[in-house]
PDB file of C-alpha atoms in Angstrom:
ATOM      1  CA  MET A  13      51.729 -37.735  43.748  1.00  0.00           C
ATOM      2  CA  SER A  14      50.232 -37.045  47.187  1.00  0.00           C
ATOM      3  CA  GLY A  15      49.948 -33.309  46.389  1.00  0.00           C
ATOM      4  CA  GLN A  16      48.118 -34.011  43.135  1.00  0.00           C
ATOM      5  CA  LEU A  17      45.837 -36.465  44.912  1.00  0.00           C
ATOM      6  CA  GLU A  18      44.983 -33.883  47.575  1.00  0.00           C
ATOM      7  CA  ARG A  19      44.229 -31.294  44.859  1.00  0.00           C
ATOM      8  CA  CYS A  20      41.973 -33.766  43.065  1.00  0.00           C
ATOM      9  CA  GLU A  21      40.216 -34.522  46.341  1.00  0.00           C
ATOM     10  CA  ARG A  22      39.605 -30.815  46.997  1.00  0.00           C
ATOM     11  CA  GLU A  23      38.252 -30.331  43.458  1.00  0.00           C
ATOM     12  CA  TRP A  24      35.998 -33.335  43.957  1.00  0.00           C
ATOM     13  CA  HIS A  25      34.564 -31.894  47.187  1.00  0.00           C
ATOM     14  CA  GLU A  26      34.001 -28.546  45.451  1.00  0.00           C
ATOM     15  CA  LEU A  27      32.243 -30.286  42.557  1.00  0.00           C
ATOM     16  CA  GLU A  28      30.205 -32.319  45.035  1.00  0.00           C
ATOM     17  CA  GLY A  29      29.023 -29.140  46.753  1.00  0.00           C
ATOM     18  CA  GLU A  30      28.118 -27.516  43.428  1.00  0.00           C
ATOM     19  CA  PHE A  31      26.337 -30.715  42.388  1.00  0.00           C
ATOM     20  CA  GLN A  32      24.212 -30.655  45.555  1.00  0.00           C
ATOM     21  CA  GLU A  33      23.286 -27.039  44.834  1.00  0.00           C
ATOM     22  CA  LEU A  34      22.461 -27.966  41.224  1.00  0.00           C
ATOM     23  CA  GLN A  35      20.183 -30.783  42.377  1.00  0.00           C
ATOM     24  CA  GLU A  36      18.340 -28.426  44.728  1.00  0.00           C
ATOM     25  CA  THR A  37      18.018 -25.777  42.000  1.00  0.00           C
ATOM     26  CA  HIS A  38      16.701 -28.378  39.558  1.00  0.00           C
ATOM     27  CA  ARG A  39      14.199 -29.625  42.149  1.00  0.00           C
ATOM     28  CA  ILE A  40      12.870 -26.086  42.604  1.00  0.00           C
ATOM     29  CA  TYR A  41      12.794 -25.617  38.823  1.00  0.00           C
ATOM     30  CA  LYS A  42      10.704 -28.783  38.339  1.00  0.00           C
ATOM     31  CA  GLN A  43       8.380 -27.706  41.125  1.00  0.00           C
ATOM     32  CA  LYS A  44       7.874 -24.255  39.602  1.00  0.00           C
ATOM     33  CA  LEU A  45       7.440 -25.775  36.147  1.00  0.00           C
ATOM     34  CA  GLU A  46       4.723 -28.105  37.425  1.00  0.00           C
ATOM     35  CA  GLU A  47       3.052 -25.168  39.174  1.00  0.00           C
ATOM     36  CA  LEU A  48       3.257 -23.151  35.944  1.00  0.00           C
ATOM     37  CA  ALA A  49       1.770 -25.984  33.891  1.00  0.00           C
ATOM     38  CA  ALA A  50      -1.055 -26.332  36.422  1.00  0.00           C
ATOM     39  CA  LEU A  51      -1.715 -22.573  36.272  1.00  0.00           C
ATOM     40  CA  GLN A  52      -1.696 -22.633  32.466  1.00  0.00           C
ATOM     41  CA  THR A  53      -4.194 -25.490  32.415  1.00  0.00           C
ATOM     42  CA  LEU A  54      -6.381 -23.724  34.990  1.00  0.00           C
ATOM     43  CA  CYS A  55      -6.314 -20.448  33.035  1.00  0.00           C
ATOM     44  CA  SER A  56      -7.087 -22.133  29.706  1.00  0.00           C
ATOM     45  CA  SER A  57      -9.936 -24.117  31.246  1.00  0.00           C
ATOM     46  CA  SER A  58     -11.385 -21.064  32.996  1.00  0.00           C
ATOM     47  CA  ILE A  59     -11.166 -18.948  29.829  1.00  0.00           C
ATOM     48  CA  SER A  60     -12.899 -21.634  27.769  1.00  0.00           C
ATOM     49  CA  LYS A  61     -15.634 -21.938  30.398  1.00  0.00           C
ATOM     50  CA  GLN A  62     -16.112 -18.166  30.555  1.00  0.00           C
ATOM     51  CA  LYS A  63     -16.215 -17.845  26.758  1.00  0.00           C
ATOM     52  CA  LYS A  64     -18.842 -20.585  26.515  1.00  0.00           C
ATOM     53  CA  HIS A  65     -21.046 -18.953  29.151  1.00  0.00           C
ATOM     54  CA  LEU A  66     -20.619 -15.531  27.565  1.00  0.00           C
ATOM     55  CA  LYS A  67     -21.595 -16.951  24.177  1.00  0.00           C
ATOM     56  CA  ASP A  68     -24.756 -18.476  25.667  1.00  0.00           C
ATOM     57  CA  LEU A  69     -25.491 -15.216  27.474  1.00  0.00           C
ATOM     58  CA  LYS A  70     -25.041 -13.238  24.266  1.00  0.00           C
ATOM     59  CA  LEU A  71     -27.538 -15.469  22.432  1.00  0.00           C
ATOM     60  CA  THR A  72     -30.011 -15.060  25.285  1.00  0.00           C
ATOM     61  CA  LEU A  73     -29.640 -11.279  25.182  1.00  0.00           C
ATOM     62  CA  GLN A  74     -30.255 -11.270  21.433  1.00  0.00           C
ATOM     63  CA  ARG A  75     -33.512 -13.138  21.969  1.00  0.00           C
ATOM     64  CA  CYS A  76     -34.548 -10.854  24.823  1.00  0.00           C
ATOM     65  CA  LYS A  77     -33.793  -7.725  22.807  1.00  0.00           C
ATOM     66  CA  ARG A  78     -36.812  -8.344  20.580  1.00  0.00           C
ATOM     67  CA  HIS A  79     -39.273  -8.016  23.474  1.00  0.00           C
ATOM     68  CA  THR A  80     -37.834  -5.293  25.698  1.00  0.00           C
ATOM     69  CA  SER A  81     -38.746  -1.773  26.615  1.00  0.00           C
ATOM     70  CA  GLN A  82     -36.535   1.224  25.906  1.00  0.00           C
ATOM     71  CA  GLU A  83     -34.948   1.062  29.347  1.00  0.00           C
ATOM     72  CA  GLU A  84     -34.409  -2.680  29.131  1.00  0.00           C
ATOM     73  CA  ALA A  85     -32.945  -2.330  25.638  1.00  0.00           C
ATOM     74  CA  GLU A  86     -30.311   0.073  26.993  1.00  0.00           C
ATOM     75  CA  LEU A  87     -29.436  -2.472  29.685  1.00  0.00           C
ATOM     76  CA  VAL A  88     -29.126  -5.217  27.064  1.00  0.00           C
ATOM     77  CA  GLN A  89     -26.893  -2.973  24.957  1.00  0.00           C
ATOM     78  CA  GLN A  90     -24.667  -2.210  27.944  1.00  0.00           C
ATOM     79  CA  MET A  91     -24.348  -5.914  28.790  1.00  0.00           C
ATOM     80  CA  ALA A  92     -23.467  -6.675  25.161  1.00  0.00           C
ATOM     81  CA  ALA A  93     -20.743  -4.015  25.284  1.00  0.00           C
ATOM     82  CA  ASN A  94     -19.396  -5.553  28.499  1.00  0.00           C
ATOM     83  CA  ILE A  95     -19.326  -8.986  26.831  1.00  0.00           C
ATOM     84  CA  LYS A  96     -17.397  -7.532  23.888  1.00  0.00           C
ATOM     85  CA  GLU A  97     -14.893  -5.933  26.266  1.00  0.00           C
ATOM     86  CA  ARG A  98     -14.500  -9.190  28.169  1.00  0.00           C
ATOM     87  CA  GLN A  99     -13.752 -11.041  24.920  1.00  0.00           C
ATOM     88  CA  ASP A 100     -10.934  -8.567  24.216  1.00  0.00           C
ATOM     89  CA  VAL A 101      -9.492  -9.290  27.655  1.00  0.00           C
ATOM     90  CA  PHE A 102      -9.602 -13.023  26.950  1.00  0.00           C
ATOM     91  CA  PHE A 103      -7.715 -12.466  23.707  1.00  0.00           C
ATOM     92  CA  ASP A 104      -4.938 -10.661  25.592  1.00  0.00           C
ATOM     93  CA  MET A 105      -4.840 -13.426  28.220  1.00  0.00           C
ATOM     94  CA  GLU A 106      -4.548 -16.171  25.616  1.00  0.00           C
ATOM     95  CA  ALA A 107      -1.555 -14.407  24.050  1.00  0.00           C
ATOM     96  CA  TYR A 108       0.483 -15.475  27.111  1.00  0.00           C
ATOM     97  CA  LEU A 109      -0.760 -19.058  27.146  1.00  0.00           C
ATOM     98  CA  PRO A 110       0.754 -21.900  25.078  1.00  0.00           C
ATOM     99  CA  LYS A 111      -0.974 -22.500  21.768  1.00  0.00           C
ATOM    100  CA  LYS A 112      -2.074 -25.850  20.414  1.00  0.00           C
ATOM    101  CA  ASN A 113       0.588 -27.595  18.388  1.00  0.00           C
ATOM    102  CA  GLY A 114       0.206 -26.612  14.689  1.00  0.00           C
ATOM    103  CA  VAL A 115       3.535 -27.810  13.388  1.00  0.00           C
ATOM    104  CA  THR A 116       1.834 -29.604  10.449  1.00  0.00           C
ATOM    105  CA  ASP A 117       0.207 -26.443   9.088  1.00  0.00           C
ATOM    106  CA  GLU A 118       3.442 -24.476   9.436  1.00  0.00           C
ATOM    107  CA  VAL A 119       5.345 -27.121   7.455  1.00  0.00           C
ATOM    108  CA  PHE A 120       2.654 -27.094   4.761  1.00  0.00           C
ATOM    109  CA  ASN A 121       2.718 -23.300   4.439  1.00  0.00           C
ATOM    110  CA  PHE A 122       6.523 -23.309   4.436  1.00  0.00           C
ATOM    111  CA  LEU A 123       6.483 -25.822   1.570  1.00  0.00           C
ATOM    112  CA  LEU A 124       4.133 -23.514  -0.341  1.00  0.00           C
ATOM    113  CA  VAL A 125       6.577 -20.626   0.126  1.00  0.00           C
ATOM    114  CA  TRP A 126       9.436 -22.842  -1.057  1.00  0.00           C
ATOM    115  CA  TYR A 127       7.393 -24.076  -4.046  1.00  0.00           C
ATOM    116  CA  TYR A 128       6.551 -20.602  -5.340  1.00  0.00           C
ATOM    117  CA  CYS A 129      10.077 -19.338  -4.666  1.00  0.00           C
ATOM    118  CA  THR A 130      11.502 -22.110  -6.830  1.00  0.00           C
ATOM    119  CA  LEU A 131       8.982 -21.266  -9.574  1.00  0.00           C
ATOM    120  CA  THR A 132      10.001 -17.594  -9.583  1.00  0.00           C
ATOM    121  CA  ILE A 133      13.688 -18.538  -9.670  1.00  0.00           C
ATOM    122  CA  ARG A 134      13.116 -20.987 -12.525  1.00  0.00           C
ATOM    123  CA  GLU A 135      11.120 -18.430 -14.513  1.00  0.00           C
ATOM    124  CA  SER A 136      13.818 -15.794 -13.957  1.00  0.00           C
ATOM    125  CA  ILE A 137      16.383 -18.212 -15.378  1.00  0.00           C
ATOM    126  CA  LEU A 138      14.154 -19.001 -18.365  1.00  0.00           C
ATOM    127  CA  ILE A 139      13.539 -15.316 -19.060  1.00  0.00           C
ATOM    128  CA  SER A 140      17.274 -14.559 -18.898  1.00  0.00           C
ATOM    129  CA  ASN A 141      17.824 -17.366 -21.416  1.00  0.00           C
ATOM    130  CA  GLY A 142      15.381 -15.853 -23.893  1.00  0.00           C
ATOM    131  CA  SER A 143      12.036 -17.314 -22.814  1.00  0.00           C
ATOM    132  CA  ARG A 144       8.965 -15.304 -23.738  1.00  0.00           C
ATOM    133  CA  ILE A 145       7.294 -15.740 -20.340  1.00  0.00           C
ATOM    134  CA  LYS A 146       5.933 -12.317 -19.440  1.00  0.00           C
ATOM    135  CA  GLY A 147       3.020 -10.372 -18.097  1.00  0.00           C
ATOM    136  CA  TRP A 148       0.760 -11.564 -15.319  1.00  0.00           C
ATOM    137  CA  TRP A 149       2.086 -15.140 -15.140  1.00  0.00           C
ATOM    138  CA  VAL A 150       5.418 -13.828 -13.868  1.00  0.00           C
ATOM    139  CA  SER A 151       3.764 -11.555 -11.303  1.00  0.00           C
ATOM    140  CA  HIS A 152       1.396 -14.350 -10.279  1.00  0.00           C
ATOM    141  CA  HIS A 153       4.130 -16.398  -8.605  1.00  0.00           C
ATOM    142  CA  TYR A 154       5.492 -13.377  -6.738  1.00  0.00           C
ATOM    143  CA  VAL A 155       2.007 -12.629  -5.394  1.00  0.00           C
ATOM    144  CA  SER A 156       1.502 -16.307  -4.496  1.00  0.00           C
ATOM    145  CA  THR A 157       4.840 -16.350  -2.681  1.00  0.00           C
ATOM    146  CA  PHE A 158       3.759 -13.304  -0.684  1.00  0.00           C
ATOM    147  CA  LEU A 159       0.394 -14.921   0.098  1.00  0.00           C
ATOM    148  CA  SER A 160       2.044 -18.143   1.307  1.00  0.00           C
ATOM    149  CA  GLY A 161       4.413 -16.113   3.473  1.00  0.00           C
ATOM    150  CA  VAL A 162       1.498 -14.295   5.114  1.00  0.00           C
ATOM    151  CA  MET A 163      -0.261 -17.632   5.684  1.00  0.00           C
ATOM    152  CA  LEU A 164       2.913 -18.860   7.383  1.00  0.00           C
ATOM    153  CA  THR A 165       2.821 -15.947   9.846  1.00  0.00           C
ATOM    154  CA  TRP A 166      -0.920 -16.264  10.620  1.00  0.00           C
ATOM    155  CA  PRO A 167      -1.121 -17.584  14.205  1.00  0.00           C
ATOM    156  CA  ASN A 168      -3.390 -20.485  15.038  1.00  0.00           C
ATOM    157  CA  GLY A 169      -6.686 -19.325  16.502  1.00  0.00           C
ATOM    158  CA  PRO A 170     -10.468 -19.400  16.018  1.00  0.00           C
ATOM    159  CA  ILE A 171     -10.377 -17.234  12.872  1.00  0.00           C
ATOM    160  CA  TYR A 172      -7.574 -19.326  11.355  1.00  0.00           C
ATOM    161  CA  GLN A 173      -9.508 -22.527  12.071  1.00  0.00           C
ATOM    162  CA  LYS A 174     -12.583 -21.115  10.317  1.00  0.00           C
ATOM    163  CA  PHE A 175     -10.573 -20.729   7.097  1.00  0.00           C
ATOM    164  CA  ARG A 176      -8.102 -23.621   7.470  1.00  0.00           C
ATOM    165  CA  ASN A 177     -10.050 -26.444   5.796  1.00  0.00           C
ATOM    166  CA  GLN A 178     -11.150 -24.214   2.914  1.00  0.00           C
ATOM    167  CA  PHE A 179      -7.558 -23.156   2.253  1.00  0.00           C
ATOM    168  CA  LEU A 180      -6.200 -26.709   2.455  1.00  0.00           C
ATOM    169  CA  ALA A 181      -8.857 -27.967   0.030  1.00  0.00           C
ATOM    170  CA  PHE A 182      -8.093 -25.086  -2.352  1.00  0.00           C
ATOM    171  CA  SER A 183      -4.338 -25.750  -2.188  1.00  0.00           C
ATOM    172  CA  ILE A 184      -4.791 -29.475  -2.898  1.00  0.00           C
ATOM    173  CA  PHE A 185      -7.093 -28.698  -5.834  1.00  0.00           C
ATOM    174  CA  GLN A 186      -4.684 -26.103  -7.218  1.00  0.00           C
ATOM    175  CA  LYS A 187      -1.587 -28.301  -6.993  1.00  0.00           C
ATOM    176  CA  GLY A 188      -3.417 -31.271  -8.509  1.00  0.00           C
ATOM    177  CA  PHE A 189      -4.708 -29.193 -11.389  1.00  0.00           C
ATOM    178  CA  GLN A 190      -1.282 -27.692 -12.088  1.00  0.00           C
ATOM    179  CA  SER A 191       0.237 -31.180 -12.272  1.00  0.00           C
ATOM    180  CA  TRP A 192      -2.414 -32.152 -14.846  1.00  0.00           C
ATOM    181  CA  MET A 193      -1.748 -29.028 -16.881  1.00  0.00           C
ATOM    182  CA  TRP A 194       1.971 -29.824 -17.043  1.00  0.00           C
ATOM    183  CA  ARG A 195       0.978 -33.140 -18.633  1.00  0.00           C
ATOM    184  CA  GLY A 196      -0.706 -31.264 -21.451  1.00  0.00           C
ATOM    185  CA  LEU A 197      -4.332 -31.773 -20.477  1.00  0.00           C
ATOM    186  CA  THR A 198      -5.328 -28.306 -21.660  1.00  0.00           C
ATOM    187  CA  PHE A 199      -8.956 -29.356 -22.148  1.00  0.00           C
ATOM    188  CA  LEU A 200      -9.449 -28.843 -18.394  1.00  0.00           C
ATOM    189  CA  LEU A 201     -10.288 -25.165 -18.949  1.00  0.00           C
ATOM    190  CA  PRO A 202     -13.513 -25.317 -16.839  1.00  0.00           C
ATOM    191  CA  PHE A 203     -11.449 -26.546 -13.891  1.00  0.00           C
ATOM    192  CA  LEU A 204      -9.092 -23.620 -14.429  1.00  0.00           C
ATOM    193  CA  PHE A 205     -11.969 -21.159 -14.122  1.00  0.00           C
ATOM    194  CA  CYS A 206     -13.213 -23.117 -11.126  1.00  0.00           C
ATOM    195  CA  GLY A 207      -9.859 -22.506  -9.454  1.00  0.00           C
ATOM    196  CA  HIS A 208     -10.070 -18.789 -10.271  1.00  0.00           C
ATOM    197  CA  PHE A 209     -13.521 -18.433  -8.736  1.00  0.00           C
ATOM    198  CA  TRP A 210     -12.347 -20.417  -5.723  1.00  0.00           C
ATOM    199  CA  GLN A 211      -9.783 -17.677  -5.212  1.00  0.00           C
ATOM    200  CA  LEU A 212     -12.629 -15.146  -5.295  1.00  0.00           C
ATOM    201  CA  TYR A 213     -14.530 -17.295  -2.781  1.00  0.00           C
ATOM    202  CA  ASN A 214     -11.454 -17.304  -0.517  1.00  0.00           C
ATOM    203  CA  ALA A 215     -11.265 -13.523  -0.782  1.00  0.00           C
ATOM    204  CA  VAL A 216     -14.938 -13.074   0.126  1.00  0.00           C
ATOM    205  CA  THR A 217     -14.625 -15.492   3.060  1.00  0.00           C
ATOM    206  CA  LEU A 218     -11.556 -13.690   4.387  1.00  0.00           C
ATOM    207  CA  PHE A 219     -13.151 -10.246   4.013  1.00  0.00           C
ATOM    208  CA  GLU A 220     -16.086 -11.519   6.087  1.00  0.00           C
ATOM    209  CA  LEU A 221     -13.739 -13.014   8.688  1.00  0.00           C
ATOM    210  CA  SER A 222     -11.789  -9.736   8.882  1.00  0.00           C
ATOM    211  CA  SER A 223     -14.945  -8.036  10.155  1.00  0.00           C
ATOM    212  CA  HIS A 224     -15.628 -10.801  12.698  1.00  0.00           C
ATOM    213  CA  GLU A 225     -15.732  -9.595  16.293  1.00  0.00           C
ATOM    214  CA  GLU A 226     -13.059 -12.110  17.331  1.00  0.00           C
ATOM    215  CA  CYS A 227     -10.649 -11.183  14.534  1.00  0.00           C
ATOM    216  CA  ARG A 228      -7.474  -9.470  15.748  1.00  0.00           C
ATOM    217  CA  GLU A 229      -4.962 -10.702  13.145  1.00  0.00           C
ATOM    218  CA  TRP A 230      -3.792  -8.326  10.390  1.00  0.00           C
ATOM    219  CA  GLN A 231      -3.136 -11.321   8.142  1.00  0.00           C
ATOM    220  CA  VAL A 232      -6.856 -11.870   7.468  1.00  0.00           C
ATOM    221  CA  PHE A 233      -7.486  -8.630   5.552  1.00  0.00           C
ATOM    222  CA  VAL A 234      -4.122  -8.803   3.768  1.00  0.00           C
ATOM    223  CA  LEU A 235      -4.845 -12.369   2.594  1.00  0.00           C
ATOM    224  CA  ALA A 236      -8.325 -11.343   1.443  1.00  0.00           C
ATOM    225  CA  LEU A 237      -6.855  -8.539  -0.660  1.00  0.00           C
ATOM    226  CA  THR A 238      -4.140 -10.831  -2.050  1.00  0.00           C
ATOM    227  CA  PHE A 239      -6.634 -13.532  -3.060  1.00  0.00           C
ATOM    228  CA  LEU A 240      -8.733 -10.859  -4.784  1.00  0.00           C
ATOM    229  CA  ILE A 241      -5.667  -9.672  -6.737  1.00  0.00           C
ATOM    230  CA  LEU A 242      -4.895 -13.261  -7.750  1.00  0.00           C
ATOM    231  CA  PHE A 243      -8.474 -13.819  -8.922  1.00  0.00           C
ATOM    232  CA  LEU A 244      -8.583 -10.644 -11.003  1.00  0.00           C
ATOM    233  CA  GLY A 245      -5.174 -11.272 -12.558  1.00  0.00           C
ATOM    234  CA  ASN A 246      -5.791 -14.957 -13.327  1.00  0.00           C
ATOM    235  CA  PHE A 247      -9.363 -14.527 -14.549  1.00  0.00           C
ATOM    236  CA  LEU A 248      -8.730 -11.541 -16.809  1.00  0.00           C
ATOM    237  CA  THR A 249      -5.506 -12.995 -18.216  1.00  0.00           C
ATOM    238  CA  THR A 250      -7.157 -16.358 -18.933  1.00  0.00           C
ATOM    239  CA  LEU A 251     -10.031 -14.595 -20.710  1.00  0.00           C
ATOM    240  CA  LYS A 252      -7.508 -12.664 -22.786  1.00  0.00           C
ATOM    241  CA  VAL A 253      -5.644 -15.855 -23.749  1.00  0.00           C
ATOM    242  CA  VAL A 254      -8.869 -17.707 -24.634  1.00  0.00           C
ATOM    243  CA  HIS A 255     -10.086 -14.765 -26.727  1.00  0.00           C
ATOM    244  CA  ALA A 256      -6.760 -14.584 -28.573  1.00  0.00           C
ATOM    245  CA  LYS A 257      -6.857 -18.308 -29.371  1.00  0.00           C
ATOM    246  CA  LEU A 258     -10.439 -18.086 -30.589  1.00  0.00           C
ATOM    247  CA  GLN A 259      -9.520 -15.184 -32.869  1.00  0.00           C
ATOM    248  CA  LYS A 260      -6.553 -17.154 -34.181  1.00  0.00           C
ATOM    249  CA  ASN A 261      -8.689 -20.214 -34.886  1.00  0.00           C
ATOM    250  CA  ARG A 262     -11.275 -18.105 -36.690  1.00  0.00           C
ATOM    251  CA  GLY A 263      -8.557 -16.620 -38.853  1.00  0.00           C
ATOM    252  CA  LYS A 264      -7.383 -20.098 -39.834  1.00  0.00           C
ATOM    253  CA  THR A 265     -10.885 -21.253 -40.753  1.00  0.00           C
ATOM    254  CA  LYS A 266     -11.400 -18.218 -43.018  1.00  0.00           C
ATOM    255  CA  GLN A 267      -8.279 -18.969 -44.999  1.00  0.00           C
ATOM    256  CA  PRO A 268      -8.986 -20.799 -48.349  1.00  0.00           C
TER     257      PRO A 268
END
């Protein structure tokens, strides 16, 4: 028993030494982490301050440009180019800084991906069982799934925030309208066209944002193109369906 006790005592002293080293390592880690957090806060604050001053300076230069000589105009143009270059540097700096918490938007976009995936799976099952679902309405859900996936990968930033509220409002309108349509309220055709033109509005907004000087994300142009495809497909297909129903109704009225 004494030999086992001595071995346990030695192991305890070894563990005690390792524990002391662990405590010291953890103390240094906490210190470095606090220093890192302080540096991150300082960098974010300094970048925001610089961006605000540069924005004010840019507006001042735009006003001065109207009343300058040729030589002064070249100076204004050079300063504007320097401001643009500085904004690119800020974008690279911010890539290494922690972003604001957007977990809510990510969950929402993930749910949209899940929703459209389940629709495509359900339609595939219906088609395999003999359903006559075909044409654009099948492709529509694949395109919408792709769009939701791109939205999910779009990082939070100034361009995203410019489009965020418009997209959320559109999504709420679309889901609400689809739930009404499933209840058989087919007289809501004007709201259906409203949703189609809202897709066109989203496309136009995103095309404009893609040419914004602060835009660096590839998702903006891709989403603009996808919304345009959705608008064209939905609008033209709906017109075709409405025209076919009108022709059918006219044929019934002509019958004796």
